[in-house]
Short mmCIF file of C-alpha atoms in Angstrom, two decimals:
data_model
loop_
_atom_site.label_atom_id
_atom_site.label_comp_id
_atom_site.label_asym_id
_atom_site.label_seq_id
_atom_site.Cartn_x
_atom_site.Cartn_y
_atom_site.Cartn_z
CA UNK B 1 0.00 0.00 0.00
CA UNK B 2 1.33 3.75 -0.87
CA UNK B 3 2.42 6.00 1.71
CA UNK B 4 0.85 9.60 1.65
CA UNK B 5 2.23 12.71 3.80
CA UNK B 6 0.40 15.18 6.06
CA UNK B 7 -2.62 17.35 4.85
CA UNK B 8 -6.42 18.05 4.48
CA UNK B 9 -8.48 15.84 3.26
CA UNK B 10 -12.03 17.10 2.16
CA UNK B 11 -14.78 14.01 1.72
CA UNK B 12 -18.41 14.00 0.80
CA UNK B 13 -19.77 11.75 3.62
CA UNK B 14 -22.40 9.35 2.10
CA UNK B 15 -25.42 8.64 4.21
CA UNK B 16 -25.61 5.75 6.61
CA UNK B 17 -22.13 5.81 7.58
CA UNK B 18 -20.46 7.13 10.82
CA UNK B 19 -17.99 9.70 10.33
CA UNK B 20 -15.73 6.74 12.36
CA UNK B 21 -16.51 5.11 9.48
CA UNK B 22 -15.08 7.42 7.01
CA UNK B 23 -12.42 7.67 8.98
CA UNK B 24 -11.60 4.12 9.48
CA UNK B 25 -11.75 3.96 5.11
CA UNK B 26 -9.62 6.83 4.81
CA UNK B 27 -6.96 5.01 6.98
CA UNK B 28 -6.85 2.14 4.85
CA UNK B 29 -6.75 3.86 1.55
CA UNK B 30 -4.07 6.59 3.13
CA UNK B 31 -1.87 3.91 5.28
CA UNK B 32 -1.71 4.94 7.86
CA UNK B 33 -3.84 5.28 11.33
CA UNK B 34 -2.51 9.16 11.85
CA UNK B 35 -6.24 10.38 10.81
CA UNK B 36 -8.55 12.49 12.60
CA UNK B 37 -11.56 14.58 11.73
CA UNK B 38 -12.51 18.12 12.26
CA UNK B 39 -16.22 17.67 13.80
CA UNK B 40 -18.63 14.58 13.05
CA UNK B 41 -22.07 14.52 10.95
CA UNK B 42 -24.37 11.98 11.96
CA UNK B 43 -25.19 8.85 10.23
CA UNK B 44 -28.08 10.37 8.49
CA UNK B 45 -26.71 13.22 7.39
CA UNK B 46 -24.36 13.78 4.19
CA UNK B 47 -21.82 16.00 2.94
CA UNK B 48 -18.26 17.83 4.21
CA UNK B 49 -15.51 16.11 6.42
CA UNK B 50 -12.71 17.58 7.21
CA UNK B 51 -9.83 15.07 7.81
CA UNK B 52 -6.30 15.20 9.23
CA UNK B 53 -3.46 13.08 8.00
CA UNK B 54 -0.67 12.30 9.84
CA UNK B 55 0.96 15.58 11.32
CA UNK B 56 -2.07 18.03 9.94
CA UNK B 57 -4.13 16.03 12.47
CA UNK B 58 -2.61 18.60 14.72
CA UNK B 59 -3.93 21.49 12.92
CA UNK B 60 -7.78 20.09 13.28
CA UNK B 61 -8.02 22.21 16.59
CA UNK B 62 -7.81 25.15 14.77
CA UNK B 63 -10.60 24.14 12.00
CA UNK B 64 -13.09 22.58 14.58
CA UNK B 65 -14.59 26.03 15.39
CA UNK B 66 -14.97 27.37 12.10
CA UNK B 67 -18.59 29.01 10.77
CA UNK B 68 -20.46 26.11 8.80
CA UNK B 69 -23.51 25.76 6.28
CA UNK B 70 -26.20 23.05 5.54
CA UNK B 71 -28.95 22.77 3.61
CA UNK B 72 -31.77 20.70 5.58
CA UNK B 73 -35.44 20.05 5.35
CA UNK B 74 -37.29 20.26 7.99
CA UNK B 75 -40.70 18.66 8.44
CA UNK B 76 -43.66 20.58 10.73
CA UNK B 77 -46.49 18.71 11.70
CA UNK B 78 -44.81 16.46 14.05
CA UNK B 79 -41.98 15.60 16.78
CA UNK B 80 -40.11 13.29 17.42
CA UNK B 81 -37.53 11.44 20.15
CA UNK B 82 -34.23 12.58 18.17
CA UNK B 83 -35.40 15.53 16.94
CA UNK B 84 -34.79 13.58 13.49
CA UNK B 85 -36.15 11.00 11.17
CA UNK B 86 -34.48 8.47 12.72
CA UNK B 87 -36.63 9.08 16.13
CA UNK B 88 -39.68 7.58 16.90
CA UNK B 89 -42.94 10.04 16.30
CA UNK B 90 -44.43 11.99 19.36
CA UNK B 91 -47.70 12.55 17.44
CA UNK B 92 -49.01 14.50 14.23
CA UNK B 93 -50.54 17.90 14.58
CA UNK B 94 -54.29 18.04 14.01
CA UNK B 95 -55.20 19.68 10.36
CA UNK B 96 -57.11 22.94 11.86
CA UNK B 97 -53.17 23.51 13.31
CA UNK B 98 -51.68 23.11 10.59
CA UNK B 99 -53.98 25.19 8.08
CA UNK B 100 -53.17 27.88 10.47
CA UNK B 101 -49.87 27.92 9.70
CA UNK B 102 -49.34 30.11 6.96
CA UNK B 103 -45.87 31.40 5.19
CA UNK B 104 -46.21 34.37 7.47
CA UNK B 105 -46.10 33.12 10.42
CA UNK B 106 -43.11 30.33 9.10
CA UNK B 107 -41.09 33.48 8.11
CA UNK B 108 -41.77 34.89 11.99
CA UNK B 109 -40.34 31.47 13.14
CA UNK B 110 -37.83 31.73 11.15
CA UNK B 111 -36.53 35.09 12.09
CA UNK B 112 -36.92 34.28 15.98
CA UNK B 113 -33.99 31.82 15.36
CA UNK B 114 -31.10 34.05 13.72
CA UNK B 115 -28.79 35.79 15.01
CA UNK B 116 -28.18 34.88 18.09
CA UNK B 117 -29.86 32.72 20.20
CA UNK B 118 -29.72 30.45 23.21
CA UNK B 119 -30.37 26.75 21.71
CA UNK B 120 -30.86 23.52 24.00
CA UNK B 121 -29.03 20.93 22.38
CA UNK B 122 -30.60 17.51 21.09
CA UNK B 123 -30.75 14.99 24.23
CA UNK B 124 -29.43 12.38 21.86
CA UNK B 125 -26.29 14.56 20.68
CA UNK B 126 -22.60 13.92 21.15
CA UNK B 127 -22.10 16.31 24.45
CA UNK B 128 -20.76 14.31 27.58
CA UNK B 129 -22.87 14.45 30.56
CA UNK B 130 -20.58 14.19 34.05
CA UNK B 131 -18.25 12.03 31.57
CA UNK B 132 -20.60 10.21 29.89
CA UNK B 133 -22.19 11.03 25.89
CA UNK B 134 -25.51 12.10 26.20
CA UNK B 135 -27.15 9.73 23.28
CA UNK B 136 -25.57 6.86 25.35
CA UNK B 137 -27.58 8.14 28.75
CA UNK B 138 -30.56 8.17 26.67
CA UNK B 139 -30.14 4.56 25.24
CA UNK B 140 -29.40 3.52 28.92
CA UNK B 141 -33.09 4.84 29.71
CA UNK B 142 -31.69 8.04 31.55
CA UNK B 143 -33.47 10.99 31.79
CA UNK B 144 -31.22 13.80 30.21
CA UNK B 145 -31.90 17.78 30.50
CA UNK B 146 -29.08 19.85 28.95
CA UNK B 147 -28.04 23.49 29.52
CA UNK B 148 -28.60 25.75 26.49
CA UNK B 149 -25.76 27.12 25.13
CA UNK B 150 -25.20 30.62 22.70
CA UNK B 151 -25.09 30.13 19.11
CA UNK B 152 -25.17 32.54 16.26
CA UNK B 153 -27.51 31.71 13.09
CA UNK B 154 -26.17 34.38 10.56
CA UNK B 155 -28.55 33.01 8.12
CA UNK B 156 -32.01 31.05 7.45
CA UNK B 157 -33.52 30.92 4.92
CA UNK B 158 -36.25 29.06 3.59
CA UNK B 159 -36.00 28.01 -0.31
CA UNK B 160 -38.59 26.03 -0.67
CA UNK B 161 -42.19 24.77 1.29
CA UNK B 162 -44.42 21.96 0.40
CA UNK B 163 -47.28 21.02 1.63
CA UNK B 164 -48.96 17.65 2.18
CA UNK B 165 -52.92 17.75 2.86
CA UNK B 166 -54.51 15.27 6.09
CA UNK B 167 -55.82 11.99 4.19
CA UNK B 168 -53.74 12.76 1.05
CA UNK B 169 -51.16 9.52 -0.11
CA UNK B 170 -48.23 10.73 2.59
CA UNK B 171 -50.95 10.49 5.43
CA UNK B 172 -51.12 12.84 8.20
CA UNK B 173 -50.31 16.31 6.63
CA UNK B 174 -47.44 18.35 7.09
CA UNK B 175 -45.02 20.78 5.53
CA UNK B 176 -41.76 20.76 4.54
CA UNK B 177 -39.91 23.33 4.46
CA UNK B 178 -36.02 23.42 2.53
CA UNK B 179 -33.96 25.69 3.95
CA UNK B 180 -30.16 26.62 4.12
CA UNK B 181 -28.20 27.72 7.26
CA UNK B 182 -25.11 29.09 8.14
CA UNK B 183 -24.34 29.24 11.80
CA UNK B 184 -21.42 28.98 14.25
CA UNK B 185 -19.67 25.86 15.19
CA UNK B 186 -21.67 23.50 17.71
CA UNK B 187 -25.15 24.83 16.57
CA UNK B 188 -27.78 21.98 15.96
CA UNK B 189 -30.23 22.16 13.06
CA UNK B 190 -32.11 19.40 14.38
CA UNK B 191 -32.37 21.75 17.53
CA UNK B 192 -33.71 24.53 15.08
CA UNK B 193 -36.49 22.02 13.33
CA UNK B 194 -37.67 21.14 16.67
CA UNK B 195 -37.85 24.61 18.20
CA UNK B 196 -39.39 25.90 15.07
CA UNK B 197 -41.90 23.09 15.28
CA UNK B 198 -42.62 23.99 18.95
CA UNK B 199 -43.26 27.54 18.14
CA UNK B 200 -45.32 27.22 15.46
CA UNK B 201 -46.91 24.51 17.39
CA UNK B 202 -47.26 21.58 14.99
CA UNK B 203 -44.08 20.02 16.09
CA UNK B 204 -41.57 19.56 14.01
CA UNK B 205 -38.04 17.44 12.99
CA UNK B 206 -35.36 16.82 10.74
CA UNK B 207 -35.76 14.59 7.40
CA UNK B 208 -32.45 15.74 5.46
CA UNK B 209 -29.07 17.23 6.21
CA UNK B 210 -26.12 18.17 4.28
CA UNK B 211 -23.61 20.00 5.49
CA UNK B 212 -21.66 22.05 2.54
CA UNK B 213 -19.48 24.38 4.19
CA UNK B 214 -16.75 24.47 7.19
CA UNK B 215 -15.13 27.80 7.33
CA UNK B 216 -13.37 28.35 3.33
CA UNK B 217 -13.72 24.74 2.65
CA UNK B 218 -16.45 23.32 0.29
CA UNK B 219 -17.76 20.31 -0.40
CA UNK B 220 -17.95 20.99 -4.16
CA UNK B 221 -13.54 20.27 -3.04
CA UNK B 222 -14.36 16.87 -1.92
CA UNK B 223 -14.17 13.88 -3.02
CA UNK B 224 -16.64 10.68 -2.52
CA UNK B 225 -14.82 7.36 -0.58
CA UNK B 226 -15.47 5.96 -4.08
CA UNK B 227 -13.26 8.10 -6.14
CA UNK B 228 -10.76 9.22 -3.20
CA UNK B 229 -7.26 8.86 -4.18
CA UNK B 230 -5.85 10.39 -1.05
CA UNK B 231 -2.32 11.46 -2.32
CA UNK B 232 -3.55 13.54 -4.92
CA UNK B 233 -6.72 15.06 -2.80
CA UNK B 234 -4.49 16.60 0.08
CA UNK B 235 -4.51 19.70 0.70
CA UNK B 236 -1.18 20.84 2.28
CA UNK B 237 -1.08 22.30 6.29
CA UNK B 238 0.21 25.70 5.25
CA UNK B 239 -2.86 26.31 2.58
CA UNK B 240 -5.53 24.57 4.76
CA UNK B 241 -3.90 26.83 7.62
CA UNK B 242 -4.11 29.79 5.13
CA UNK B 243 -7.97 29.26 4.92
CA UNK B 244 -8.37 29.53 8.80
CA UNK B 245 -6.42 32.09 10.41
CA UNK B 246 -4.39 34.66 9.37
CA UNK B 247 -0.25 33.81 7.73
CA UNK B 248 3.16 35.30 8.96
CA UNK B 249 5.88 34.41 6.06
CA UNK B 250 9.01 33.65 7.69
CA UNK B 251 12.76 34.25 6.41
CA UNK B 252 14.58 31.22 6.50
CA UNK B 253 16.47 31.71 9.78
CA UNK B 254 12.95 32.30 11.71
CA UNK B 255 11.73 29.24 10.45
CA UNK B 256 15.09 26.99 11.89
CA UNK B 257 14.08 29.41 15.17
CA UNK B 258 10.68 28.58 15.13
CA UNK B 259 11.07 24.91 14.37
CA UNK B 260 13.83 24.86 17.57
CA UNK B 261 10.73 25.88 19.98
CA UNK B 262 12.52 29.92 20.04
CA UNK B 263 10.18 32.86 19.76
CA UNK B 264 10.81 35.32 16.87
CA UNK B 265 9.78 39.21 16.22
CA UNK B 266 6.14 39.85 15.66
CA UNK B 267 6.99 42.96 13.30
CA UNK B 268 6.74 40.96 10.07
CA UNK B 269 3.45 38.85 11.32
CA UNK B 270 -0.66 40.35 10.51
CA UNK B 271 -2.45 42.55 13.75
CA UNK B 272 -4.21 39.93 16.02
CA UNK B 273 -5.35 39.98 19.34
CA UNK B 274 -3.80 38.15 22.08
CA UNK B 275 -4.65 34.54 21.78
CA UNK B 276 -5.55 34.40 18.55
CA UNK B 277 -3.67 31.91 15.93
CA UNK B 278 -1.61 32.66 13.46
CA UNK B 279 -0.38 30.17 10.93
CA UNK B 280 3.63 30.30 10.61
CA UNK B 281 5.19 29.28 6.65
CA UNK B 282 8.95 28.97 6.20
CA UNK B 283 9.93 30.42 2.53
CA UNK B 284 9.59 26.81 0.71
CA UNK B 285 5.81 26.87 1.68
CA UNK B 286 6.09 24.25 4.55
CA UNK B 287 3.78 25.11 7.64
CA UNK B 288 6.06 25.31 10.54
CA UNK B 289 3.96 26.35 13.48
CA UNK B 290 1.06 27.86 14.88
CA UNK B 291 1.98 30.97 16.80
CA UNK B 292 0.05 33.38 18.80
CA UNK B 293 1.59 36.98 20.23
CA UNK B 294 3.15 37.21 22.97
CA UNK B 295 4.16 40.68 24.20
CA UNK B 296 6.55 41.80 21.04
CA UNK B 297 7.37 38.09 19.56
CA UNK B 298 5.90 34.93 18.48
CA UNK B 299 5.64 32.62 20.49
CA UNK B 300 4.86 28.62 18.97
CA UNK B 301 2.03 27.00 20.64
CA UNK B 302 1.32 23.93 18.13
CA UNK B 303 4.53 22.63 15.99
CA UNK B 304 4.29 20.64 12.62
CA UNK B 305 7.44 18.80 11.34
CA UNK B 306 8.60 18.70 7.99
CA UNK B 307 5.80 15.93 6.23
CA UNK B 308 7.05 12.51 7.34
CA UNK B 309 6.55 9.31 5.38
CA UNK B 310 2.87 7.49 7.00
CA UNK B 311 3.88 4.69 9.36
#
């Protein structure tokens, strides 16, 4: 099997896999087990996963927050236990309810959730409870109330509704409603069909997901596990660092000093505030560090070696 060196993947999850799953392909075809991923979609969801191979796995803490978009559907007229298709139904809304909800009042929904708003995350999401993952309390019959959180919804917007009549071939009616979001990093668009649904008052869940978007990278860039040839789809550190955070070119000498843990003058590097990551590329385009200000110099807080053979 080829060896590949460090870098960015971008794939276009299919549905029904685990992003472990992806992950545990990409190994084989890349390997090498030096592969992480920069936030998971659920098994039911499709589209953009960003992967770290081999040293760039490093530089996945820096990509994890990024701004994200989906497109979604979201179905009013009834809840359910995962806020999701895959949940069982809590009961359809009668017909009189949903007549009464016109485009109007879906727009007024709408708006309530952007910008930015306090969400309560799905009980059957990823966060760990006192240790534990919430969807696992859940399965292990636990009652689980979690602490809403700020998130920022910069947009939502609806482009397209349908709706299906009471007694019509699809059964119980309801509406759906595609829409596309962009939000911060650990929003929930489940969490947004469900509290649209509640305040509309038909209920309401997720049917579809794609996510299309993570900060500059797009999942028109990826590549499906079918046609992945990892070696020629990475996308080196420094560029996929270049897409994140803002880039300090180094001379020659302040890369050796860099790479030997030493800080270096801040004159040449982009105004930041304290804290904030900057990427760090030696004159032959390598990444050599992430660095963040400290006082008057540079100081490295995340090192990347020159790209290593996979082992």
């Amino acid at each position: 099997m080829y060896r590949v060196n460090s870098g960015i993947l971008l794939v276009d999850k299919p549905q029904g896999l685990t992003s472990h799953d992806v992950v545990a392909r990409t190994r084989r075809l890349a390997g090498t087990r030096k592969i992480g991923h920069a936030g998971t979609l659920d098994p039911m969801a499709t589209g953009l996963l960003v992967l770290g191979v081999n040293s760039a796995t490093r530089l996945l803490t820096y990509l994890v927050g990024l701004d994200k978009e989906y497109v979604a559907t979201i179905r009013l007229g009834a809840a359910t236990t995962t806020d999701d298709a895959e949940g069982e139904l809590l009961g359809a809304a009668s017909a009189d309810l949903l007549d009464a909800v016109d485009d109007e009042r879906i727009a007024a929904g709408v708006l309530k959730l952007t910008g930015e708003i306090q969400q309560v995350p799905s009980t059957v999401s990823a966060i760990k409870v006192d240790g534990k993952r919430a969807y696992q309390r859940v399965r292990d019959g636990e009652q689980v109330e979690l602490k809403s959180r700020a998130v920022t919804i910069s947009a939502f917007e609806v482009v397209d509704l349908r709706r299906a009549p009471t007694g019509g071939e699809d059964g119980d009616g309801f509406i759906d409603l595609d829409v596309r979001v962009e939000c911060s990093s650990g929003t929930y668009i489940r969490a947004l069909a469900r509290d649209l649904g509640v305040d509309l008052g038909v209920g309401g869940h997720l049917t579809a997901l794609r996510r299309t978007r993570i900060g500059r990278f797009s999942v028109a860039e990826a590549a499906t596990l079918e046609d992945l040839d990892v070696a020629s789809a990475l996308i080196g550190a420094a560029d996929a660092a270049g897409r994140a955070m803002p880039v300090v070119h180094l001379t020659a000498q302040q890369a050796v000093d860099l790479g030997h843990g030493k800080r270096i003058d801040a004159e040449a590097a982009p105004a930041t505030g304290p804290g904030d990551p900057i990427a760090a590329v030696a004159p032959d385009g390598r990444l050599v560090a992430i660095v963040e200000r400290r006082r008057d110099g540079l100081k490295v807080v995340a090192g990347f070696p020159a790209d290593e053979a996979a082992s």
